PDB file of C-alpha atoms in Angstrom:
ATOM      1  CA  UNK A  17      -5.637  16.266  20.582  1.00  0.00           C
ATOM      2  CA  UNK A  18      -6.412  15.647  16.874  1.00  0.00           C
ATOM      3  CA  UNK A  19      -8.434  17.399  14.694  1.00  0.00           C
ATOM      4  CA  UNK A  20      -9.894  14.432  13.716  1.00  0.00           C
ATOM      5  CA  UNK A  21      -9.663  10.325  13.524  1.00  0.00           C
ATOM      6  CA  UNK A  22      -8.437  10.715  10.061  1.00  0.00           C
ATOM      7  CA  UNK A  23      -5.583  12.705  10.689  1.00  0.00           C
ATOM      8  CA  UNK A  24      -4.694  10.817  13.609  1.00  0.00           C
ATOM      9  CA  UNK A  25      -4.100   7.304  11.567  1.00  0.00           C
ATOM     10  CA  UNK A  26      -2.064  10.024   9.298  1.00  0.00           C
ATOM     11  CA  UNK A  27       0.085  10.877  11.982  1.00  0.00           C
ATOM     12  CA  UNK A  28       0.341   7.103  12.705  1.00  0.00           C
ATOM     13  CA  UNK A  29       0.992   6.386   9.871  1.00  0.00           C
ATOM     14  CA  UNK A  30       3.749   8.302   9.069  1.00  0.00           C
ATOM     15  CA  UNK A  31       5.826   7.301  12.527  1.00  0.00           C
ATOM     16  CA  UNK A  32       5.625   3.847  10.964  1.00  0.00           C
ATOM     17  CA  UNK A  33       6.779   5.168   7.170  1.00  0.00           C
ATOM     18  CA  UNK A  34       9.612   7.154   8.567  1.00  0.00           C
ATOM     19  CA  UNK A  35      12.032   4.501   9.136  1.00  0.00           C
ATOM     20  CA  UNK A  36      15.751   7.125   8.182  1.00  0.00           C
ATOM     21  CA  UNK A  37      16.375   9.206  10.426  1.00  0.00           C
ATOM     22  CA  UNK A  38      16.870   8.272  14.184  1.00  0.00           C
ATOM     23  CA  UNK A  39      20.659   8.658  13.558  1.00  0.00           C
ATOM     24  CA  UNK A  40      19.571  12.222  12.798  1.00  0.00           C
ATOM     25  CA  UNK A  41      16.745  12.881  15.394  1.00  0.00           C
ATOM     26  CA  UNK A  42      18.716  16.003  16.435  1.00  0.00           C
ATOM     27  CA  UNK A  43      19.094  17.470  13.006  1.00  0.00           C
ATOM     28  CA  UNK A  44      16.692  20.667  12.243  1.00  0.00           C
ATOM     29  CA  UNK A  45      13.444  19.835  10.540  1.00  0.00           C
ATOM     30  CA  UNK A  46      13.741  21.035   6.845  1.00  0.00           C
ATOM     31  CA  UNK A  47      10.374  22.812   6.233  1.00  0.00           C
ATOM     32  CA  UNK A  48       9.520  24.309   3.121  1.00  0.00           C
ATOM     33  CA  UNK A  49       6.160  26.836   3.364  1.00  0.00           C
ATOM     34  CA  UNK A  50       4.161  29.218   2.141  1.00  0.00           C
ATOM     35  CA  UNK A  51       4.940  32.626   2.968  1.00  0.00           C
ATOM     36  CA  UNK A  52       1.765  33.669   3.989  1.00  0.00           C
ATOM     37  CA  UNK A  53       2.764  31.155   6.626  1.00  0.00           C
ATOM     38  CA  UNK A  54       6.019  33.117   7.857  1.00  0.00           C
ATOM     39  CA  UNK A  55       4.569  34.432  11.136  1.00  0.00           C
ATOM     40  CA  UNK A  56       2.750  31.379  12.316  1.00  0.00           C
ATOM     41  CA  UNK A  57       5.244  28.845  11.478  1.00  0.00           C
ATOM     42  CA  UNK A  58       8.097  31.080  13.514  1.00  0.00           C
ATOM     43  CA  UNK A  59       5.850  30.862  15.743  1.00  0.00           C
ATOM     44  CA  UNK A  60       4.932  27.117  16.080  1.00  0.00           C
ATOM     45  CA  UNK A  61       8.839  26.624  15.385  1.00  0.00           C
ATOM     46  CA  UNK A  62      10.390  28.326  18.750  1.00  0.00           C
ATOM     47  CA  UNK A  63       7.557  26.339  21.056  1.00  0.00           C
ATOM     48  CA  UNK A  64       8.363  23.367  19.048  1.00  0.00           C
ATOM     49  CA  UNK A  65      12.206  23.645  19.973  1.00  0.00           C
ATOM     50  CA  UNK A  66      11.234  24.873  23.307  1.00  0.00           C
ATOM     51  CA  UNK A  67       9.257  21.241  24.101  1.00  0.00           C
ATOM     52  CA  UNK A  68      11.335  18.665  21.669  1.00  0.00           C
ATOM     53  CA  UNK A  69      14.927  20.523  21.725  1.00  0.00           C
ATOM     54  CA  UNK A  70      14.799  20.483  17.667  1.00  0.00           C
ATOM     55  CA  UNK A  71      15.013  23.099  15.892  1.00  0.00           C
ATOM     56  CA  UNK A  72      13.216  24.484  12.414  1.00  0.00           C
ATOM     57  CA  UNK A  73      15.076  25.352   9.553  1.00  0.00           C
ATOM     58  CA  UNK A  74      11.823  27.346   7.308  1.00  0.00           C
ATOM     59  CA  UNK A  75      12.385  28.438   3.738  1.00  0.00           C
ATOM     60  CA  UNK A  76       9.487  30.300   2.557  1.00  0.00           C
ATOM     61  CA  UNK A  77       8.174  31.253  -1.076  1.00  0.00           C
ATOM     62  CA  UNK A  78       5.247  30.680  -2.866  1.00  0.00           C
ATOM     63  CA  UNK A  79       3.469  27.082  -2.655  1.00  0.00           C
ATOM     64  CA  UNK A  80       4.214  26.155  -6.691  1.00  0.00           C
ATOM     65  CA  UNK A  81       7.772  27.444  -6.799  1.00  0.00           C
ATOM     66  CA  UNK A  82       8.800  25.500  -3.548  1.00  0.00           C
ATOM     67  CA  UNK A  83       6.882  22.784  -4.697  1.00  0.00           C
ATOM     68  CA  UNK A  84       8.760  22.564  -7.959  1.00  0.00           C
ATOM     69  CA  UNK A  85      12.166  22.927  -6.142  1.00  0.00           C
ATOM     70  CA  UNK A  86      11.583  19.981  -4.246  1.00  0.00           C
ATOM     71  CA  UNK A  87      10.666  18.227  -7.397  1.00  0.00           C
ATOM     72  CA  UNK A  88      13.852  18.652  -8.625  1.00  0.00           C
ATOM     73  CA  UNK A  89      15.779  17.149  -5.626  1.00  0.00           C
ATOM     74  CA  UNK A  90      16.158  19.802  -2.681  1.00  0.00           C
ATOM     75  CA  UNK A  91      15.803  18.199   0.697  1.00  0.00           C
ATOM     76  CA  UNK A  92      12.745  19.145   2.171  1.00  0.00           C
ATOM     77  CA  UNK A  93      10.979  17.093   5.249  1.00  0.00           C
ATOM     78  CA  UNK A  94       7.848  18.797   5.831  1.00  0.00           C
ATOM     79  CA  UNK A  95       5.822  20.798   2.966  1.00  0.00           C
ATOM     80  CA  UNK A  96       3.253  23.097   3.860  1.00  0.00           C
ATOM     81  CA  UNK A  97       1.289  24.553   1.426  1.00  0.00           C
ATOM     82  CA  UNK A  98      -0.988  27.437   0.602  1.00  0.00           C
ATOM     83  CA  UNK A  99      -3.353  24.866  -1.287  1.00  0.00           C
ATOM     84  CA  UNK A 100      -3.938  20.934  -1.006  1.00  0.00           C
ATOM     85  CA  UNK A 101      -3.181  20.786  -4.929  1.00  0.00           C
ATOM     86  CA  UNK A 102       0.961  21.406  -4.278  1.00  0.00           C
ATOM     87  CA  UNK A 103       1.265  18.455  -1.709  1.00  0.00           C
ATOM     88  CA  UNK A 104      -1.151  16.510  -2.929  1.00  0.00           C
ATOM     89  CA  UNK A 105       0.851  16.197  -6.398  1.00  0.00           C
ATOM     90  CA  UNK A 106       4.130  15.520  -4.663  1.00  0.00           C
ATOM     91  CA  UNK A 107       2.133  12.958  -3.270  1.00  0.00           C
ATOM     92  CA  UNK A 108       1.133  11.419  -6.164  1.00  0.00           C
ATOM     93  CA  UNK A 109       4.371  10.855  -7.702  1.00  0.00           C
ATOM     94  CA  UNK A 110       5.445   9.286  -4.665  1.00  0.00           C
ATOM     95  CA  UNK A 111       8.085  12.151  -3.007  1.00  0.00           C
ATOM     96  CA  UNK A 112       6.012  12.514  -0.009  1.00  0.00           C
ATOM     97  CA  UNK A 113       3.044  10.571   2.382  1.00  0.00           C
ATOM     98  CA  UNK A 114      -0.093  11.389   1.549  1.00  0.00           C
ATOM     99  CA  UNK A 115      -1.438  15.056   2.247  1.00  0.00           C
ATOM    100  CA  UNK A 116      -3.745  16.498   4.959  1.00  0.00           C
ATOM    101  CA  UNK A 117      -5.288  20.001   5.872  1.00  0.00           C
ATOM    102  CA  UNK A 118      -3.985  21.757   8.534  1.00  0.00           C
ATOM    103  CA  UNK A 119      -5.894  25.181   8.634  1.00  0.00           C
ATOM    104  CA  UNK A 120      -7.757  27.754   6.722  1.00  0.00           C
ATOM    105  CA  UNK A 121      -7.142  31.144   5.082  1.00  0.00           C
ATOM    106  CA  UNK A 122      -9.891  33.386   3.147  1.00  0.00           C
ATOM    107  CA  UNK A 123      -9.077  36.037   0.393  1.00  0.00           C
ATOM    108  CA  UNK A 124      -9.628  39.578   1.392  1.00  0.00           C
ATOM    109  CA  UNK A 125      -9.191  42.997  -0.708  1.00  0.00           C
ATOM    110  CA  UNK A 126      -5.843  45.352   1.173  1.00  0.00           C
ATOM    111  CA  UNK A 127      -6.461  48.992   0.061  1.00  0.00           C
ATOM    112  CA  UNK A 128      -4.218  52.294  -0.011  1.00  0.00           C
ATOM    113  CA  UNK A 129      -6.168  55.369   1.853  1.00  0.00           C
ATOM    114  CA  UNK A 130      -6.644  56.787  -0.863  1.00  0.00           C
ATOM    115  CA  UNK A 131      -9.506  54.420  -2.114  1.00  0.00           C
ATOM    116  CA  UNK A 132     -13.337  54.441  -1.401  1.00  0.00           C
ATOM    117  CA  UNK A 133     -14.030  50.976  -1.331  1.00  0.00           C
ATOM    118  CA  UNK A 134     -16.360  49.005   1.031  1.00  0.00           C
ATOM    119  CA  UNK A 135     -17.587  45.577   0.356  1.00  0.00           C
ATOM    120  CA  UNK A 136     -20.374  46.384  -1.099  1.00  0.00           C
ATOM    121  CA  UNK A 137     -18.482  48.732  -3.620  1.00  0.00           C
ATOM    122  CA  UNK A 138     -15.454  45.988  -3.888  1.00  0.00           C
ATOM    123  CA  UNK A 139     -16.495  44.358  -7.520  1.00  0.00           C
ATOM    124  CA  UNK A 140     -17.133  47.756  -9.279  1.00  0.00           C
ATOM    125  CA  UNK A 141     -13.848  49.106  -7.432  1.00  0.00           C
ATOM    126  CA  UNK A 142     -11.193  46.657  -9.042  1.00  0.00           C
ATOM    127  CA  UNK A 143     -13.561  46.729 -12.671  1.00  0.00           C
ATOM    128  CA  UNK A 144     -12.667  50.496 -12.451  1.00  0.00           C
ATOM    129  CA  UNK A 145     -10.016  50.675 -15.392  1.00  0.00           C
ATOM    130  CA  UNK A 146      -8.350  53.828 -13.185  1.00  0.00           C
ATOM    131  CA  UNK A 147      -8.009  51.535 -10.269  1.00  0.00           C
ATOM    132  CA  UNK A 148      -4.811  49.584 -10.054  1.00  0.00           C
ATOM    133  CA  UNK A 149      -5.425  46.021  -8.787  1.00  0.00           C
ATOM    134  CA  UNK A 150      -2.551  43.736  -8.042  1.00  0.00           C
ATOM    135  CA  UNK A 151      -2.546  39.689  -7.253  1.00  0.00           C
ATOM    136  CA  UNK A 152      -0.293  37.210  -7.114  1.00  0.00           C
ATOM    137  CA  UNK A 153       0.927  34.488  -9.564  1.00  0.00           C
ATOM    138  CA  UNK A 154      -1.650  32.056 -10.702  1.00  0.00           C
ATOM    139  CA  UNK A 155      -0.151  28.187 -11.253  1.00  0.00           C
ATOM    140  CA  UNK A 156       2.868  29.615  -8.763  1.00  0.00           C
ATOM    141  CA  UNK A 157       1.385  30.915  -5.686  1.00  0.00           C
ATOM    142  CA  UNK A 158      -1.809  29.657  -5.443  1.00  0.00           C
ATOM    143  CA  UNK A 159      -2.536  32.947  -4.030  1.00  0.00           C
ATOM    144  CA  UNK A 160      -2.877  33.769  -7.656  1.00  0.00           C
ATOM    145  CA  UNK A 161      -4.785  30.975  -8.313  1.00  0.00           C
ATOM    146  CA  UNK A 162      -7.384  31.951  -5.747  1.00  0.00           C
ATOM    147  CA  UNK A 163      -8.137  35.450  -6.808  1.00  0.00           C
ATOM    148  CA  UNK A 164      -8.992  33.843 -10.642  1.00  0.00           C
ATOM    149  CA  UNK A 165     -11.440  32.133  -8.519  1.00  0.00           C
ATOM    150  CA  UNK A 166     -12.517  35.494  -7.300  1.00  0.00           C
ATOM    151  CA  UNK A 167     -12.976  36.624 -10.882  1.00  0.00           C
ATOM    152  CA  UNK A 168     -14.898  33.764 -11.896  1.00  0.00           C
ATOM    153  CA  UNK A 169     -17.156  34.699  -9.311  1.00  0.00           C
ATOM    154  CA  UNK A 170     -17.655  37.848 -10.540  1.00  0.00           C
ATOM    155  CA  UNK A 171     -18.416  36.718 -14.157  1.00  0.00           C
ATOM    156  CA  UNK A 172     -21.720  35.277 -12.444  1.00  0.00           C
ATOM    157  CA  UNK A 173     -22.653  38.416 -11.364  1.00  0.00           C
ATOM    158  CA  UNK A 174     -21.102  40.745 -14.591  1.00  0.00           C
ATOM    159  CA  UNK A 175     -20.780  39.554 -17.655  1.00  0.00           C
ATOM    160  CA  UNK A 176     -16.938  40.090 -19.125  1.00  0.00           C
ATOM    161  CA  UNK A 177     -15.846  40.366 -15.484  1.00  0.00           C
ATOM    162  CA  UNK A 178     -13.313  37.670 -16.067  1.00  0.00           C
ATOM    163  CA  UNK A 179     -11.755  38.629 -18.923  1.00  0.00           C
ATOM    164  CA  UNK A 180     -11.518  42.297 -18.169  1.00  0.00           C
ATOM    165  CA  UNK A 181      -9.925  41.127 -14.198  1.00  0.00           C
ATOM    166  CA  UNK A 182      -7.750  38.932 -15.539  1.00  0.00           C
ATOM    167  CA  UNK A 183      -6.365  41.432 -18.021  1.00  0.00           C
ATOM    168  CA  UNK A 184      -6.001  44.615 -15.847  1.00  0.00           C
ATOM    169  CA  UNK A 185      -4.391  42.699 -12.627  1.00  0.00           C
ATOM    170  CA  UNK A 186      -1.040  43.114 -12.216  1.00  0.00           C
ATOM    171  CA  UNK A 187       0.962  40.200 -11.170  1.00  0.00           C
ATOM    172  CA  UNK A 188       3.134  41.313  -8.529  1.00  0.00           C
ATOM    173  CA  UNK A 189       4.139  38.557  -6.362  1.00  0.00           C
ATOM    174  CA  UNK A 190       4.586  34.748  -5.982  1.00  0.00           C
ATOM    175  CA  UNK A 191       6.486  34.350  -9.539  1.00  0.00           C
ATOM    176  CA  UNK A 192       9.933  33.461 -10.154  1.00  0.00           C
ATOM    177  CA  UNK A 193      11.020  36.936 -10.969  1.00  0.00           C
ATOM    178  CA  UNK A 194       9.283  38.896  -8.436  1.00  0.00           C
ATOM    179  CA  UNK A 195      10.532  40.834  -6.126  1.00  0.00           C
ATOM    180  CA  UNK A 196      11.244  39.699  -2.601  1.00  0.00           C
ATOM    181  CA  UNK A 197       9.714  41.491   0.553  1.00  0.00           C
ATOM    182  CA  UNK A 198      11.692  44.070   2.173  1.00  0.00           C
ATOM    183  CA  UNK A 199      13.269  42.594   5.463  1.00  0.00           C
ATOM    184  CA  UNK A 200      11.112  42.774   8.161  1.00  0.00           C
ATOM    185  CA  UNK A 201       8.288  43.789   6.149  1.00  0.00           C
ATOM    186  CA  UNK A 202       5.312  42.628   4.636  1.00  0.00           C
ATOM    187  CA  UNK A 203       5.718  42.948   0.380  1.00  0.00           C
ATOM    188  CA  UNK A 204       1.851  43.957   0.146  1.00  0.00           C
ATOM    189  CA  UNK A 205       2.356  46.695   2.658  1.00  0.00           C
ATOM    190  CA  UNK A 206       5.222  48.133   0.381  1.00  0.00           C
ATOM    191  CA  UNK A 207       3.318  47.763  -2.891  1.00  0.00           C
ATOM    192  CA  UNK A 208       0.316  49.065  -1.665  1.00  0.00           C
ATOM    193  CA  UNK A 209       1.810  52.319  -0.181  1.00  0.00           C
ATOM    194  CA  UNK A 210       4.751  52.097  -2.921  1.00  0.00           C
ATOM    195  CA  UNK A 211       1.579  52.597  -5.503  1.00  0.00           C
ATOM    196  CA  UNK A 212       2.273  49.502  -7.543  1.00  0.00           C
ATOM    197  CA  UNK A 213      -1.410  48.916  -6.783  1.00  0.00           C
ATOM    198  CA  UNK A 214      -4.367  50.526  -5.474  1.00  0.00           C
ATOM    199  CA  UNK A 215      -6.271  47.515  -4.235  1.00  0.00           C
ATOM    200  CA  UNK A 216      -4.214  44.060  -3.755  1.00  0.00           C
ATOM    201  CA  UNK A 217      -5.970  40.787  -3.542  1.00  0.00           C
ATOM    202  CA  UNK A 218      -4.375  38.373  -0.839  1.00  0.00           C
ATOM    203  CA  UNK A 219      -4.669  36.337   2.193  1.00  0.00           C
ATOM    204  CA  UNK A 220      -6.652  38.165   5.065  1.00  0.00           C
ATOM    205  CA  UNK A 221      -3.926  37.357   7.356  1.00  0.00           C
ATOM    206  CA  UNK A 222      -1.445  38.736   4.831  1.00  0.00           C
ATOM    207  CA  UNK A 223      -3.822  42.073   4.705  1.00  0.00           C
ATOM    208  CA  UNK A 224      -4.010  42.144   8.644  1.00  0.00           C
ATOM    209  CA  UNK A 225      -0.254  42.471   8.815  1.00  0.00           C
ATOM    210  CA  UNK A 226       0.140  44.484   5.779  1.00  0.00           C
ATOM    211  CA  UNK A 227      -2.232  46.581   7.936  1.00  0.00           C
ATOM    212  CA  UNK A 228      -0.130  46.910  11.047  1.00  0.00           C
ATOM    213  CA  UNK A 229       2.694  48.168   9.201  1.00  0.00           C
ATOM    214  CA  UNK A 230       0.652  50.705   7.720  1.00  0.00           C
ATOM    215  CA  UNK A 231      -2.540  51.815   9.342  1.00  0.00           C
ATOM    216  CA  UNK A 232      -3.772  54.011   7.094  1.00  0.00           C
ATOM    217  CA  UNK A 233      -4.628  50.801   4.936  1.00  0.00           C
ATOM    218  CA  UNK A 234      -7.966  49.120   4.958  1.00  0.00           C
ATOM    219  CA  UNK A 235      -8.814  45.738   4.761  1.00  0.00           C
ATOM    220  CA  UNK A 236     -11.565  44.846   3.263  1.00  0.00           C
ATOM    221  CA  UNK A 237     -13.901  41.592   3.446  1.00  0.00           C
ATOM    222  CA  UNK A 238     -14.721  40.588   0.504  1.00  0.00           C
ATOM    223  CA  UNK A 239     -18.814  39.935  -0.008  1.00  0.00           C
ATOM    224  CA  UNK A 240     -20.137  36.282   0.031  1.00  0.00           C
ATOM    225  CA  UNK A 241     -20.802  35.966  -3.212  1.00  0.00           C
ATOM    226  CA  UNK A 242     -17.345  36.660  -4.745  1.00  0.00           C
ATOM    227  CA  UNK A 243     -15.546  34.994  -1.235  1.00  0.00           C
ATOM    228  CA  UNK A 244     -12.990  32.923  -1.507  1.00  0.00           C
ATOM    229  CA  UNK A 245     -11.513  29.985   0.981  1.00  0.00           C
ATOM    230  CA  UNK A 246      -8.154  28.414   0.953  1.00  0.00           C
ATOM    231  CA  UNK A 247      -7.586  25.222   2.455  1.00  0.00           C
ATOM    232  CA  UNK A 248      -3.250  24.740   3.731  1.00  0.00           C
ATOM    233  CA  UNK A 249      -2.155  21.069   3.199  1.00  0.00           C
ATOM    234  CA  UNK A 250       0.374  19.675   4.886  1.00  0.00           C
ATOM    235  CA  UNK A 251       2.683  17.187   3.978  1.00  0.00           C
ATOM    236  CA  UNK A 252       5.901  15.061   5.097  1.00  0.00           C
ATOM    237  CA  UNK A 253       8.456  13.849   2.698  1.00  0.00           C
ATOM    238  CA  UNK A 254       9.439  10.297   2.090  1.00  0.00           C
ATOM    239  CA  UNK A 255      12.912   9.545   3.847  1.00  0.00           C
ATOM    240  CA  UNK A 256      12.233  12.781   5.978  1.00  0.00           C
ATOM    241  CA  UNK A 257      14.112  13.373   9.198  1.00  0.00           C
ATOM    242  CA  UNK A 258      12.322  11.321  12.535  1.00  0.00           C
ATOM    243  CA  UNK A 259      10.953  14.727  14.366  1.00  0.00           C
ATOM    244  CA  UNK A 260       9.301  15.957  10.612  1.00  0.00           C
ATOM    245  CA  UNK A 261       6.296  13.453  11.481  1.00  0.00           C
ATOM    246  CA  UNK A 262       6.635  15.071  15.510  1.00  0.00           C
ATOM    247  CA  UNK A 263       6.196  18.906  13.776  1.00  0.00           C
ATOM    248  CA  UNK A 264       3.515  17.560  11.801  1.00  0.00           C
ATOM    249  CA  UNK A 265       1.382  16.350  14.766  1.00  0.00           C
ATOM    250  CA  UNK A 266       2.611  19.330  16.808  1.00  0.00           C
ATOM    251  CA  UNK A 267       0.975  21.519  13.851  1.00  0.00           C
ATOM    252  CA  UNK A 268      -1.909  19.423  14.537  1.00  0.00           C
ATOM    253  CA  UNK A 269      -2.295  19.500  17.757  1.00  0.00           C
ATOM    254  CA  UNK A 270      -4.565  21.533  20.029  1.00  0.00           C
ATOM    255  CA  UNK A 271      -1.517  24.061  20.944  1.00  0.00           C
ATOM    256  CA  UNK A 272      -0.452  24.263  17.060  1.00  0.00           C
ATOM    257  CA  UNK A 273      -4.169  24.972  16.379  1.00  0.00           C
ATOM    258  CA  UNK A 274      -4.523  27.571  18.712  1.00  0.00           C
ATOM    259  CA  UNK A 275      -1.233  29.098  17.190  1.00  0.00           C
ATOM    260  CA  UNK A 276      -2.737  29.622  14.326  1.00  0.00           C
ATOM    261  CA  UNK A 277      -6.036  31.348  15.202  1.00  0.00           C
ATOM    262  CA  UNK A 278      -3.930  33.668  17.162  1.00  0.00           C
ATOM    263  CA  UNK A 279      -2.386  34.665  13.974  1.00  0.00           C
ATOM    264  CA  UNK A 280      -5.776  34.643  11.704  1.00  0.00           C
ATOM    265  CA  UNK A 281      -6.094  31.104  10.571  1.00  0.00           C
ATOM    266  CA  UNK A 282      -8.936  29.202  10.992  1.00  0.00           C
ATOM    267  CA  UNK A 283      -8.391  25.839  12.706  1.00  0.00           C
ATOM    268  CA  UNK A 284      -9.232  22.783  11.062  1.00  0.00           C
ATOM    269  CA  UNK A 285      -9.925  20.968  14.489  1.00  0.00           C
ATOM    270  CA  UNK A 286     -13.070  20.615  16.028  1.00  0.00           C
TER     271      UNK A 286
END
């Protein structure tokens, strides 16, 4: 089942634009995506392998940098993205078929223990110059690019917020120098409780995990006016392996919807 008519002449359409790769059908698909996607697309991988006998081969980073990397030639087959913006520009220079959403994500607020902060208190918490507040890379990780959204939110509300937000956050993830996650755990989690930040601006799903690792955390919602949605595009590369346009539809599908609600996303079907 589709999410919609739309994507379904998508999907079509990209069995009919795929015409390399049926001397290959057996070769992994190549998927490049976000890494707030790591869980989810593990996930959908092993039951896609499980049904079509094909495995995944994931690299994960942040949207911008993976996007530029297949820009300059890696092989990639599928792109999913944090963002429609990423796919939707390899699009447009003609690297890969046309771009779709494929599920939703919101920003929420992951804070150390040590932190009053509720939702109501959220804006004057990460305006307090003795609070540490950490984000990701704006342009790169469009993670980054969502909590500037956040701030210009808040410059409805407070005049200067913007300025004075985008000059005390610390960028600590999603740029080409940062740091990668310690294996097996989740990089917010261990900058959070490492103290590299008081209050870190990410991905609710990212915060629920971040969570898990460390209960003593809280995750916060952040309030309506200052929320923040992200919508994931998906995309499949020109000259792409045959079963790239098969994980795209099973990402689509009712059971690769369901996936990922289960891990926090909202579905884009209906």
């Amino acid at each position: 089942m589709f999410p919609s008519s739309l994507a379904a002449r998508w999907l079509a359409g990209l069995v009919i634009g795929i015409v390399a790769g049926a001397a290959m059908a057996q070769e992994p698909v190549r998927l490049y995506a976000a890494g707030s996607l790591r869980a989810v697309m593990l996930e959908l991988g092993a039951v896609f392998e499980k049904t079509e006998g094909v495995k995944l081969a994931p690299v994960f980073g942040a949207s911008g940098l993976l996007r530029e990397r297949i820009e300059r030639g890696e092989a990639a087959d599928v792109f999913a993205s944090a963002d429609m913006g990423h796919p939707q520009r390899l699009a447009a220079t003609g690297l890969s078929f046309p771009a779709v959403p494929f599920a939703y994500n919101r920003l929420c607020a992951l804070a150390s223990p040590k932190i009053e902060v509720t939702s109501a208190t959220l804006l004057d918490r990460i305006l307090d110059p003795d609070v540490k507040l950490g984000m990701s890379t704006p342009v790169a990780d469009p993670s980054g690019d969502y909590a500037v959204q956040l701030f210009e939110r808040a410059e409805k509300l407070r005049a200067g917020a913007r300025a004075a937000l985008l000059e005390k956050a610390r960028r600590l993830t999603g740029g080409p120098d940062s740091p990668p996650p310690p294996k097996g755990r989740s990089i917010y989690a261990a900058l959070v409780s490492g103290g590299e930040a008081d209050i870190f601006l990410t991905y609710c799903t990212n915060a629920l995990q971040a969570q898990q690792e460390v209960p003593g955390m809280r995750v916060v919602q952040v309030p309506e006016e200052l929320a923040v949605s992200a919508r994931y595009g998906l995309t499949v590369m020109r000259g792409a392996r045959l079963h790239a346009a098969r994980f795209s539809e099973f990402v689509l599908s009712r059971q690769g919807q369901e996936i990922l609600s289960r891990h926090g996303f909202a579905p884009v079907s209906q």
